[in-house]
Coordinates of C-alpha atoms in Angstrom, one line a residue:
Chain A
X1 CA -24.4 29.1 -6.9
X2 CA -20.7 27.6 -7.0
X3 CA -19.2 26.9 -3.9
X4 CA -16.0 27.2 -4.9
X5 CA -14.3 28.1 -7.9
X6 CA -10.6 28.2 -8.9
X7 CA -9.0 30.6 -11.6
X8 CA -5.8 29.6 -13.4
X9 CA -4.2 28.5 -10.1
X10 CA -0.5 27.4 -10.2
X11 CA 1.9 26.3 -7.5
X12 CA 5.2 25.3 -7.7
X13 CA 7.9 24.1 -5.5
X14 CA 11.8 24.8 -5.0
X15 CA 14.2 22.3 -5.1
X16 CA 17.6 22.1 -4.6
X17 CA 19.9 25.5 -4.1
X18 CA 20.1 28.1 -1.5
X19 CA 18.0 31.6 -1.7
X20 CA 15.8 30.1 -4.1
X21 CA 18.3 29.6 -6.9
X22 CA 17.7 26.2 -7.2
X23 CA 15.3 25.1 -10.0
X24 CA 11.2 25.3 -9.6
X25 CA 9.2 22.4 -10.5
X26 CA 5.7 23.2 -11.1
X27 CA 3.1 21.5 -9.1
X28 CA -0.1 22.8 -10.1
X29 CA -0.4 24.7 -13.3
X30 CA -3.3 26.8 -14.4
X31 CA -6.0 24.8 -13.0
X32 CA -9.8 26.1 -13.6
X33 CA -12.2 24.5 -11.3
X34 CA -15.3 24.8 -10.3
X35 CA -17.6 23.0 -7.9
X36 CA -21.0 23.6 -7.4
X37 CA -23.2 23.1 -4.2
X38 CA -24.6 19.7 -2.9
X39 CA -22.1 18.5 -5.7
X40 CA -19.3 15.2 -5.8
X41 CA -16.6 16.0 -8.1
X42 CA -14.0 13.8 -8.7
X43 CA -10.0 14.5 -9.3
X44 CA -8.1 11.5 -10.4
X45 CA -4.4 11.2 -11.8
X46 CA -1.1 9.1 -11.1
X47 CA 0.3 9.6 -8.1
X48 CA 2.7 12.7 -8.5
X49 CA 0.1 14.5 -10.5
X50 CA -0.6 17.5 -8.1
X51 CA -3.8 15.9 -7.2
X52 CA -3.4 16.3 -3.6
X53 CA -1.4 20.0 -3.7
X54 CA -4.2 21.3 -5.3
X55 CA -6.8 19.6 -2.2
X56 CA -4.1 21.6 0.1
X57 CA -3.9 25.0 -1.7
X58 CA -7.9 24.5 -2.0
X59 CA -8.0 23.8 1.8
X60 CA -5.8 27.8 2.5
X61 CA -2.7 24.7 3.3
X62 CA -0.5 26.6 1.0
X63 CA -0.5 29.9 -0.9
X64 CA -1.1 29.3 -4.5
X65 CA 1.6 31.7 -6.7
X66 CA -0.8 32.9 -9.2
X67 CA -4.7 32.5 -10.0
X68 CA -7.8 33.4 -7.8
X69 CA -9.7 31.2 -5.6
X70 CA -13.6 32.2 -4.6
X71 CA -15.1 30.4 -1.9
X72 CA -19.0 31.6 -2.0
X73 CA -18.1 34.2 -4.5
X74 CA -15.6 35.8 -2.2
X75 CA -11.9 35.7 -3.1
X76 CA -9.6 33.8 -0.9
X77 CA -6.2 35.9 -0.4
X78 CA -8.5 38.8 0.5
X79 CA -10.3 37.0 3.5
X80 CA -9.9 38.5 6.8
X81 CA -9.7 36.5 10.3
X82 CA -13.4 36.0 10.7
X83 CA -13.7 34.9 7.0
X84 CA -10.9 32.0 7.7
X85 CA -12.8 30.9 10.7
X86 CA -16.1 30.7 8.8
X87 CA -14.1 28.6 6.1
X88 CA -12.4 26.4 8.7
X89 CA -15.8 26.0 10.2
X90 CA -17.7 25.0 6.5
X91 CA -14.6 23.3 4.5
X92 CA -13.2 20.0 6.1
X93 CA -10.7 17.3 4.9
X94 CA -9.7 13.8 5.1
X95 CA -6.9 12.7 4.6
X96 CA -5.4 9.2 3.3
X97 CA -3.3 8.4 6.2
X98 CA -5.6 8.2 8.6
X99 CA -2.8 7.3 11.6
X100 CA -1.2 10.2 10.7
X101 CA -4.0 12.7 11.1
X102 CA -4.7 12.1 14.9
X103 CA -3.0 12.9 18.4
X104 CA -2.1 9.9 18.9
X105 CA -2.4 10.3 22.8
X106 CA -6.0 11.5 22.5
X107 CA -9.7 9.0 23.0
X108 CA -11.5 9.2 20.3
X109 CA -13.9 11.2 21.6
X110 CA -11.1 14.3 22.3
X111 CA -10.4 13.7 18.0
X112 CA -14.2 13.8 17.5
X113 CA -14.8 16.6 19.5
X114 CA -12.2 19.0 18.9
X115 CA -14.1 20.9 15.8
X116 CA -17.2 21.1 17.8
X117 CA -14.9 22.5 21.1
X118 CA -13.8 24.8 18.7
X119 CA -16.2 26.0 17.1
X120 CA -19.8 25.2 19.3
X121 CA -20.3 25.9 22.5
X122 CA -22.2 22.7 23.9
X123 CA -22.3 21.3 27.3
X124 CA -20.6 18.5 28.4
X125 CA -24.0 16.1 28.0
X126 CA -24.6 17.5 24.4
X127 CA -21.2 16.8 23.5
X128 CA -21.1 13.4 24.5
X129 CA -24.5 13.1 22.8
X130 CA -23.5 14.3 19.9
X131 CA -20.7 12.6 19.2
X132 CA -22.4 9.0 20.1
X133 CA -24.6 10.1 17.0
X134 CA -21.3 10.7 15.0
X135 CA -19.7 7.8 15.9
X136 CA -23.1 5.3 15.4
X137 CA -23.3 7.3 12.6
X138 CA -19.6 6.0 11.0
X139 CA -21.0 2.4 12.3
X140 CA -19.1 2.4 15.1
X141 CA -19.7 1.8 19.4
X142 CA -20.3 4.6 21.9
X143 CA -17.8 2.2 24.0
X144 CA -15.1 3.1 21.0
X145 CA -14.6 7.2 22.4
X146 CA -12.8 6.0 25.2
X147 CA -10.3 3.7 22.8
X148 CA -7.1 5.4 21.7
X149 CA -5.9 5.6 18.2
X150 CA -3.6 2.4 18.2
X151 CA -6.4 0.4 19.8
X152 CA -8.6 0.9 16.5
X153 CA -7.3 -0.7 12.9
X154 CA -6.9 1.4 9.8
X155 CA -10.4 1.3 8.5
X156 CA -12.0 2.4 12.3
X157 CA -9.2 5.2 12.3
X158 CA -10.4 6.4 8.5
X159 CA -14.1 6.5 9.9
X160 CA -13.2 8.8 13.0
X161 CA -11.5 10.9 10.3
X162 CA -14.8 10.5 8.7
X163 CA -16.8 12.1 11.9
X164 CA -14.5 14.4 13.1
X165 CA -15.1 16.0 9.6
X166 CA -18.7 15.7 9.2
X167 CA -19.0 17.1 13.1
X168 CA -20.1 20.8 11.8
X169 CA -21.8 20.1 9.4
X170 CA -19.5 21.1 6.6
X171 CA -20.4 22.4 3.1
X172 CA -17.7 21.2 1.6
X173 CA -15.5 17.9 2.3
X174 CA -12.2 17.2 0.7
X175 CA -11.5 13.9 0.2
X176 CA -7.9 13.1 -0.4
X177 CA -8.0 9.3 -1.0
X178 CA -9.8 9.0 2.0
X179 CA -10.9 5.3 1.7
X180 CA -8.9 3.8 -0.8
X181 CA -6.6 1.9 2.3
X182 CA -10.0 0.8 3.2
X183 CA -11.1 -3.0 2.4
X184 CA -14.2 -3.2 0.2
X185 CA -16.8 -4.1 2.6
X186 CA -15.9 -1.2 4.7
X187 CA -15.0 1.1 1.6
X188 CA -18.7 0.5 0.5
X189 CA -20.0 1.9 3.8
X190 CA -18.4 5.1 4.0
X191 CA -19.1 5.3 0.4
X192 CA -22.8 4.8 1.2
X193 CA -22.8 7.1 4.4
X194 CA -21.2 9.7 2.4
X195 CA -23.9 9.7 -0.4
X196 CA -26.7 9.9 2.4
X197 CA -25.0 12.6 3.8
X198 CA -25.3 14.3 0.5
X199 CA -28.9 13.8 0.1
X200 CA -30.1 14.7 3.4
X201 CA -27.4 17.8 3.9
X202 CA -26.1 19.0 0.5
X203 CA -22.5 18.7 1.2
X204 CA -20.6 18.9 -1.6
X205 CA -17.4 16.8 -2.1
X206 CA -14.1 17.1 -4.2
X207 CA -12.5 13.5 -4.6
X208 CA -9.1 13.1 -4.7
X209 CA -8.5 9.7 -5.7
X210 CA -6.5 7.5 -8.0
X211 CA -8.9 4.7 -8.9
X212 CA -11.4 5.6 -11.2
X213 CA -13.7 2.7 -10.3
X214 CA -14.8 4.6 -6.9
X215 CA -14.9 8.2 -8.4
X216 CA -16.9 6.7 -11.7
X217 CA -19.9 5.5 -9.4
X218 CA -19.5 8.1 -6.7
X219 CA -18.8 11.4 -8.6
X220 CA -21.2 13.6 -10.8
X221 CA -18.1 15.3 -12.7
X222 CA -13.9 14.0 -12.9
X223 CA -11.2 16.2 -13.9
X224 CA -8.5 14.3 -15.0
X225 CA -5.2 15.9 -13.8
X226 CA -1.5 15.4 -15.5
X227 CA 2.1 17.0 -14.4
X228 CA -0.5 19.7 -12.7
X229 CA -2.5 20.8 -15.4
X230 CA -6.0 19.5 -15.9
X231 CA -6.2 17.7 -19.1
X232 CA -10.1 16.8 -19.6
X233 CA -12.8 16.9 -17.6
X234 CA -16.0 14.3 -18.1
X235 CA -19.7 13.3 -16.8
X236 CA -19.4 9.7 -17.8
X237 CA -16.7 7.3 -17.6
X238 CA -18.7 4.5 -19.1
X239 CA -16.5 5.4 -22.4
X240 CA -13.5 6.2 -21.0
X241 CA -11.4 3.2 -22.0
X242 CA -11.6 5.5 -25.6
X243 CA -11.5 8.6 -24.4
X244 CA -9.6 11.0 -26.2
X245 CA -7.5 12.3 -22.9
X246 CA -4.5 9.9 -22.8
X247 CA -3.9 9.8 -19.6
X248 CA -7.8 9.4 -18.8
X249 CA -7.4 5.9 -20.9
X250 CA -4.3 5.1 -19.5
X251 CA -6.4 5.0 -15.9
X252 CA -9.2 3.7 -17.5
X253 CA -7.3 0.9 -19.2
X254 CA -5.5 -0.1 -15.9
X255 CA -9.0 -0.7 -14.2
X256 CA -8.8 -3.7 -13.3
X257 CA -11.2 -6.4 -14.3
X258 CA -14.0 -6.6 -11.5
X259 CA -15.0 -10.5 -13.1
X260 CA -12.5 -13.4 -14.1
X261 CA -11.6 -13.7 -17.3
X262 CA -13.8 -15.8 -19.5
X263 CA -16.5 -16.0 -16.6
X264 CA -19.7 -16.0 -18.6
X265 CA -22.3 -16.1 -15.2
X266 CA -25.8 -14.6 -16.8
X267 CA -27.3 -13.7 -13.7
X268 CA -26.7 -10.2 -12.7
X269 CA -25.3 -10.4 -8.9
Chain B
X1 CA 9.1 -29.2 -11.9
X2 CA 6.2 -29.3 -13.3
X3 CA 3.6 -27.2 -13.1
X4 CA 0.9 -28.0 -10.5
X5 CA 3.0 -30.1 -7.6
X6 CA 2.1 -28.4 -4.6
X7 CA 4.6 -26.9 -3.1
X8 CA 2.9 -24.8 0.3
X9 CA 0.3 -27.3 2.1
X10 CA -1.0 -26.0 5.5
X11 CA -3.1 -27.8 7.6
X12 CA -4.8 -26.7 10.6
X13 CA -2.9 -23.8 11.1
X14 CA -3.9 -22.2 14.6
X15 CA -2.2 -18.9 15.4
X16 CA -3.2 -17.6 19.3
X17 CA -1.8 -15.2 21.2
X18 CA 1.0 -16.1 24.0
X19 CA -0.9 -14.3 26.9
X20 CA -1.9 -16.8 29.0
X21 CA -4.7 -15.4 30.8
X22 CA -7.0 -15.9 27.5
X23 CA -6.0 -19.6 26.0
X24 CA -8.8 -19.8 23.7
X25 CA -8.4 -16.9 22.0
X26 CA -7.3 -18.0 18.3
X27 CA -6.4 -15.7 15.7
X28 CA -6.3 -17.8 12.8
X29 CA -7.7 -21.4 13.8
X30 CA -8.0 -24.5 11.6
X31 CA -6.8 -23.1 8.5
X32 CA -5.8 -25.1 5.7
X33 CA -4.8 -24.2 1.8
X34 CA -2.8 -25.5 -0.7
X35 CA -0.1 -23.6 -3.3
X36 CA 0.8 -25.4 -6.5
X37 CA 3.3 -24.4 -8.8
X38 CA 2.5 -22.0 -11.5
X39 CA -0.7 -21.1 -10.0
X40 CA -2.1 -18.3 -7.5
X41 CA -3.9 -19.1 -4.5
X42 CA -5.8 -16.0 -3.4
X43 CA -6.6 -15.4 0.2
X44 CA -9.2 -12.3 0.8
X45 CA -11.2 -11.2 3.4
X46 CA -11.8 -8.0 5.1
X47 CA -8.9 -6.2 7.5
X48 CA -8.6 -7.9 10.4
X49 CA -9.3 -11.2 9.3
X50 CA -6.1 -13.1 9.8
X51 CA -4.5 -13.1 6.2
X52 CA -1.4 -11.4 7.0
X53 CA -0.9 -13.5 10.3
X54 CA -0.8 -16.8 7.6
X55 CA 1.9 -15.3 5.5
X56 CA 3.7 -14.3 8.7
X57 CA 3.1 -18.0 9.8
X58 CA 4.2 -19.6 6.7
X59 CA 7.4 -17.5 7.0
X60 CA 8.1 -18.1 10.5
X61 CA 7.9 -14.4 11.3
X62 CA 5.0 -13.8 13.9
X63 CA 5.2 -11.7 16.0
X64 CA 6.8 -12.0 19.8
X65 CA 3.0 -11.7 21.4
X66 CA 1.8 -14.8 19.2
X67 CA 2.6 -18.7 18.7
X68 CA 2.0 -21.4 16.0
X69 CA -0.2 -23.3 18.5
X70 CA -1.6 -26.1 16.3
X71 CA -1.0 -27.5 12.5
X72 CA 1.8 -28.4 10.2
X73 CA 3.1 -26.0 7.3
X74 CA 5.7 -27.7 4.6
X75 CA 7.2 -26.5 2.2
X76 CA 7.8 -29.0 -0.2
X77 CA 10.8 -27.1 -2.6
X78 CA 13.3 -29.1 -4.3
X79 CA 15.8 -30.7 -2.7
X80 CA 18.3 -28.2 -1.0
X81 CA 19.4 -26.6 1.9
X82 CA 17.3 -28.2 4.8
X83 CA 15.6 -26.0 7.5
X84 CA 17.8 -24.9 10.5
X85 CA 16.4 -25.1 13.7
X86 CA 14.7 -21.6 13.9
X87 CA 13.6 -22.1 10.3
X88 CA 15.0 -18.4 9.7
X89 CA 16.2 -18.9 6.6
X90 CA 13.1 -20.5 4.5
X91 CA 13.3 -17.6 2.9
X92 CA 15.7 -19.1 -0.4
X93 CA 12.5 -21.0 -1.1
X94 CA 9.6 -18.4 -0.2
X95 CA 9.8 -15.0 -0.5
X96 CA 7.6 -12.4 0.0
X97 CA 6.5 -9.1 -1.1
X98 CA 5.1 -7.2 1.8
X99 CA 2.1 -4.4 2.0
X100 CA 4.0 -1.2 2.4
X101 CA 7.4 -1.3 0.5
X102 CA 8.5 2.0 2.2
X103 CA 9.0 0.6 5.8
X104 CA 10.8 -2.4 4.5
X105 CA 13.8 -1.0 3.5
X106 CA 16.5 0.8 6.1
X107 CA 16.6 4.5 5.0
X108 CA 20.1 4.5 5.4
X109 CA 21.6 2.1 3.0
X110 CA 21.3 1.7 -0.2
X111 CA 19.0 -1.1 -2.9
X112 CA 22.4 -2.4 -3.8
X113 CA 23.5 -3.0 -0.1
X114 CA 20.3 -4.5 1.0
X115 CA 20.2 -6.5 -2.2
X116 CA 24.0 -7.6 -1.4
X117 CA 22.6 -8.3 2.5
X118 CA 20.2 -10.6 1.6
X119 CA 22.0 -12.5 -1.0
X120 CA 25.0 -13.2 1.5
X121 CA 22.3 -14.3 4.2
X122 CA 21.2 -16.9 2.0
X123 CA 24.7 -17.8 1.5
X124 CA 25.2 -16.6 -1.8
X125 CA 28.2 -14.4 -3.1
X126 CA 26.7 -11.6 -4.2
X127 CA 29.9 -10.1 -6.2
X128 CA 29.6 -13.2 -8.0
X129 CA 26.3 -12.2 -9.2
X130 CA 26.2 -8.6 -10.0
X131 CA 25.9 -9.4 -13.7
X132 CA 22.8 -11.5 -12.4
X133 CA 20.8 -8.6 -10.7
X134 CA 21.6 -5.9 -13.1
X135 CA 20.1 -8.6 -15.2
X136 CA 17.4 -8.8 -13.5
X137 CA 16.7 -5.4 -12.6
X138 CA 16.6 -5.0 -16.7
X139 CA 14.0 -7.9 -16.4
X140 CA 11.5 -6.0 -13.9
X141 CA 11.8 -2.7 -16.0
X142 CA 14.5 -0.3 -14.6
X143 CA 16.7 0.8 -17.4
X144 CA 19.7 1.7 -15.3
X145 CA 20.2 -0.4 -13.3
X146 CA 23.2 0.7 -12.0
X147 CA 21.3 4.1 -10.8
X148 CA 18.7 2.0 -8.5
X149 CA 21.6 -0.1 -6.8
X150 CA 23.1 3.2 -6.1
X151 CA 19.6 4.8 -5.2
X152 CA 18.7 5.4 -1.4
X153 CA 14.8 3.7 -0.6
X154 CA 13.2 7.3 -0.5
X155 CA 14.3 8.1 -3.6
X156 CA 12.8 5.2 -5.2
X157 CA 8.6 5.3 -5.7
X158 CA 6.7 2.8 -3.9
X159 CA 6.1 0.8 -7.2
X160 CA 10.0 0.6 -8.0
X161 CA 10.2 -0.7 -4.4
X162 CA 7.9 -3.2 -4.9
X163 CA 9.5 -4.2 -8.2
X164 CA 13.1 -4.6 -5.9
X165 CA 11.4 -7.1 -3.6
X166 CA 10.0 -9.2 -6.7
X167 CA 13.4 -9.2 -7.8
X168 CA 14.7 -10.5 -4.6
X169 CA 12.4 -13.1 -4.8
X170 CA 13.9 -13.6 -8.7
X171 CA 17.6 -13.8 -7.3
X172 CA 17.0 -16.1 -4.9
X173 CA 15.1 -18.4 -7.4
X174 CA 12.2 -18.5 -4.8
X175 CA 9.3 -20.9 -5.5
X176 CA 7.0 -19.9 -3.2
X177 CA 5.9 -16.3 -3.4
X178 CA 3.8 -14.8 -0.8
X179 CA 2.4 -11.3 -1.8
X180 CA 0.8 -9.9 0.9
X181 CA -1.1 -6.8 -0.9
X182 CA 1.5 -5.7 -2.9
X183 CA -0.8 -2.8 -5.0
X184 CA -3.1 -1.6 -2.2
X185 CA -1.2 1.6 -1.9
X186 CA -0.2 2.1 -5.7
X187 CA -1.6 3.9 -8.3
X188 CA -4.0 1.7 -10.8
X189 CA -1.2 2.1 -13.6
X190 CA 1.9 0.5 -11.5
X191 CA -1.1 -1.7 -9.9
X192 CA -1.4 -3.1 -13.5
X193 CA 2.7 -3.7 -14.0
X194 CA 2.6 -5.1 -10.8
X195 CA 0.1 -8.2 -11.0
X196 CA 1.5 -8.4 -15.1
X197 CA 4.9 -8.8 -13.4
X198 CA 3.5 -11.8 -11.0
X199 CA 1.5 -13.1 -13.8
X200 CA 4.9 -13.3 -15.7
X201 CA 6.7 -15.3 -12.5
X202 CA 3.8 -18.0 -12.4
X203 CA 4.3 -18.4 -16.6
X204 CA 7.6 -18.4 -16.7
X205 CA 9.2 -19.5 -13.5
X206 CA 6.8 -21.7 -12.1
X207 CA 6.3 -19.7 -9.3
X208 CA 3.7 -20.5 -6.8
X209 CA 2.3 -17.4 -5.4
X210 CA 0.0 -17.0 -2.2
X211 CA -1.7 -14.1 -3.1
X212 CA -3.4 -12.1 -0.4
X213 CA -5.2 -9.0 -1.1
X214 CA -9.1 -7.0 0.0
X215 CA -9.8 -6.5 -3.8
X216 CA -11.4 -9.0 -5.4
X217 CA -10.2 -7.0 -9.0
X218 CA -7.2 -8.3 -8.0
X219 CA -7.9 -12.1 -7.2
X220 CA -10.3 -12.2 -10.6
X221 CA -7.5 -10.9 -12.6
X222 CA -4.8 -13.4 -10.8
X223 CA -6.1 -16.1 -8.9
X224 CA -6.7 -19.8 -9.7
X225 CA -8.1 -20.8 -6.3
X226 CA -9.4 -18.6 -3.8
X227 CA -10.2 -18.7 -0.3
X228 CA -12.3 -16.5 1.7
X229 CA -11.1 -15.6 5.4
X230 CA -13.2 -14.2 7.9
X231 CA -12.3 -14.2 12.2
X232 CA -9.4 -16.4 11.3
X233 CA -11.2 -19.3 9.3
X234 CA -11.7 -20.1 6.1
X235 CA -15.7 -20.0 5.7
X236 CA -15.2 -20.8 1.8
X237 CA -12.8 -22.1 -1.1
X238 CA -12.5 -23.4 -4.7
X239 CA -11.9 -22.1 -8.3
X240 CA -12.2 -18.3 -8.7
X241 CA -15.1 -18.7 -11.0
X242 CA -17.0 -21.1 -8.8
X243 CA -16.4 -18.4 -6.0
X244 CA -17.6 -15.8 -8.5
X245 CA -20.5 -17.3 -9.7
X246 CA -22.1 -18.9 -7.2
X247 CA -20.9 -17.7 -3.7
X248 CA -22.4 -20.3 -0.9
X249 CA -21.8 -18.2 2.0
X250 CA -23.6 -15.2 3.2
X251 CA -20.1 -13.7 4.2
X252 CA -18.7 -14.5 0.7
X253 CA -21.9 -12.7 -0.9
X254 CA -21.7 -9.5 0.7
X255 CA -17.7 -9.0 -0.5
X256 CA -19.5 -9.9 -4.0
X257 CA -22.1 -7.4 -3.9
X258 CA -19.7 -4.4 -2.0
X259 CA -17.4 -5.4 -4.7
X260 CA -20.0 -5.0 -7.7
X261 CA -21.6 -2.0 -6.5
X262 CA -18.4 -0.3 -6.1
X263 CA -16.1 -1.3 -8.9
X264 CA -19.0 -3.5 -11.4
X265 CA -20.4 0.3 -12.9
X266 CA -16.7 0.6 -15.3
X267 CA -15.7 -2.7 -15.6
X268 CA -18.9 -4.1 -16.9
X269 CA -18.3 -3.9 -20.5
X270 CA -15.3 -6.5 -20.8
X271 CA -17.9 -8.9 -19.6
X272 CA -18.6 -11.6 -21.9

């Protein structure tokens, strides 16, 4: 079944003018998306290409103008209060700033276990036990949920971001460039953790990102978005350097080269 | 000049923290690299590592809370100018290109007044030289170039912004470029114009660049020498390809391996 699946959805912004008479620029238009369960699909584009508006009108964030939205079959601007909280409960984001997205005057244990407040009613010693698991789980210290969020660096931060969404055990996790201010070693670890997530949980993930290295190995299916629209979607990006979608080359072209130039090393590392 | 005099030699750079209650506590210890002209020097490691403590060394700008505590950094630039005191105005003969463009500029001003700024605090009269930046504005890609002078920083994408601080660095005929990763927060396509536009400095000007960065994309599309920084040292260095080929260090072979199995799947075929 499809967890989610978006009809013709447009967006589109004011700017400029009073009482809405200045002119609209479109943000999203007409997007058609689907994402099945236990699935990782990825959205790349340019920065400026809606890719993150549509993460926030997918997320409830903002009211789409036209199309329908069905989260498990169900349509999104008819859900009632207990619907929202269900979807709250099962659809969790990260975000690409990962400073940004936590009370700065709150441990890390508060960020962590403010879903699971919310939502779960634990006691005091299975909250701390859980989120020691979340935390050991990102690969970091029990010691670290007493830190604040200017004593960890940008990467540490991102993984909190990381637990704190995975803490209920979502279905689905947005992923709005969520490790691309990582550095590599650490990129390939949430990478990895997020795969093994998939496997053992069946979360499904949309990911928003802008390089197509990390969605081509991460990500069963890209859509390729444009000025809002999506312009091709594809299953392999092995080929995309000729791909028919301009833009998809353009990105693909711009990749850049992961070996020296002229470096002729047989051995495979 | 020609190409390949050095023109950045550190050696033995220690960094530490003023505090005094922890004296041994180094941030970057015994570090030494060389920039020649018309090459790259990379510098990579993972966050945290000291890179962007070097380029703040080599500048003169660390922060209150830390000291130069050991080792010598010249600059060997042609003759001019000598260093004042508080070595505050090395930057006619380095310049550098920091991480996040966006916080580098005052909101409140304008390119063309913080273009004008820096030009008259390097003693240069910058009526003199309109002609010369809308010159070089056209040389970086911005068709009006009268539009960004007048343009406010948040009006401006992050990749124009970057492009304005390589021109500062053109303007002020730096030799030494320090580019402390200047594409980690743009998109691949302005990532690409970016390192082509540094590429083009180091051809063309002779440019030295210090090239600091967590993607090692970057330092194989860039770099002539590398050097690998982990808890302030350098564990490795030498040509890119040597570093590529035949890492000797465990440290060195796990950025390898993260860095194949992430990015190796789409850039595989341009392998020869």
């Amino acid at each position: 079944m499809n967890l989610l699946e978006l009809d013709r959805v447009g967006k589109s912004y004011h700017r400029g003018g009073w009482f809405g008479k200045g002119e609209r620029v479109p943000a999203v238009v007409e997007v058609t998306l689907t994402i099945p369960e236990s699935s990782s699909i990825g959205l790349i584009g340019r920065s400026g290409a809606g890719k993150s508006t549509l993460g926030r009108i997918i997320l409830g964030l903002e009211q789409p103008d036209s199309g329908t939205i069905r989260y498990r079959g169900k349509k999104m601007q008819t859900f009632t209060g207990g619907d929202w909280r269900e979807f709250r409960r099962e659809v969790q984001v990260v975000f690409q700033n990962a400073l940004g997205s936590v009370n700065p005057r709150w441990p890390a244990m508060d960020i962590i276990a403010e879903p699971l407040r919310n939502f779960d009613d634990l006691t005091d010693s299975q909250l701390r036990r859980k989120i020691d698991f979340l935390l050991a789980m990102v690969g970091l210290e029990p010691s670290d949920a007493d830190k604040y969020p200017h004593q960890f660096s940008g990467g540490q931060l991102q993984r909190i971001c990381i637990a704190r969404a995975l803490a209920l055990q979502p279905r689905l996790v947005i992923l709005d460039e969520a490790v691309s201010s990582l550095d590599m070693l650490i990129q390939a670890q949430a990478l990895r953790l997020l795969r093994r997530l998939q496997q053992q949980t069946g979360i499904a993930y949309l990911f928003v990102s802008h390089d197509i290295r990390i969605v081509a190995g991460f990500c069963d299916q890209v859509a390729v978005m444009h000025q809002g629209r999506i312009t091709s979607t594809a299953t392999d990006l092995s080929e995309a350097k000729e791909a028919d979608d301009p833009i998809l080359r353009q990105l693909a072209r711009a990749v850049l080269p992961a070996w020296p130039e002229g470096w002729t090393h047989a051995e495979n590392p | 000049m020609s190409c390949g005099t050095t023109i950045l030699t550190i050696a033995g750079l220690r960094v530490s923290l003023c505090r005094s209650d922890c004296p041994d506590r180094h941030l970057v210890s015994d570090l030494s690299l060389q920039v020649r002209r018309g090459r790259v020097t990379g510098l990579i490691g993972e966050s945290g590592s000291g890179k962007s403590l070097t380029c703040l060394a080599v500048m003169d700008l660390l922060p209150k809370a830390m000291r130069q505590s050991g080792g010598r950094i010249d600059l060997t630039a042609a003759p001019g100018p000598t260093l004042s005191p508080c070595g505050c105005f090395r930057g006619r003969q380095a310049a550098m290109i920091m991480q996040n463009p966006m916080s580098c500029f005052d909101p409140i001003f304008t390119i063309g007044r913080h273009i004008t700024e820096t030009l008259v605090a390097h003693g240069l009269n910058a009526p003199r030289h309109t002609q010369r930046i809308r010159a070089t504005f056209v040389e970086l890609g911005f068709e009006q170039p009268d539009e960004i002078l007048a343009a406010y920083p948040f009006q401006l994408s992050g990749g124009m912004l970057q492009r304005i601080m390589v021109s500062l660095a053109l303007l002020l005929e730096a030799e030494l470029l320090i580019a402390d990763e200047p594409t980690t927060d743009l998109d691949v396509i302005v990532q690409a114009r970016i390192l082509d536009l540094i590429d083009q400095l180091r051809r063309e000007k002779n440019v030295g660049v210090l090239l600091v960065t967590h993607d090692l994309g970057v330092i194989a599309r860039l770099a002539d020498q590398v050097a690998v920084m982990q808890n302030g040292r350098i564990v490795e260095s030498g040509p890119v390809r040597d570093i590529f080929s035949g890492p000797s260090q465990a440290y060195t072979r796990d950025l390898l391996a993260a860095h194949f199995s992430l990015y190796g799947r789409l850039a595989g075929e341009g392998r020869a």
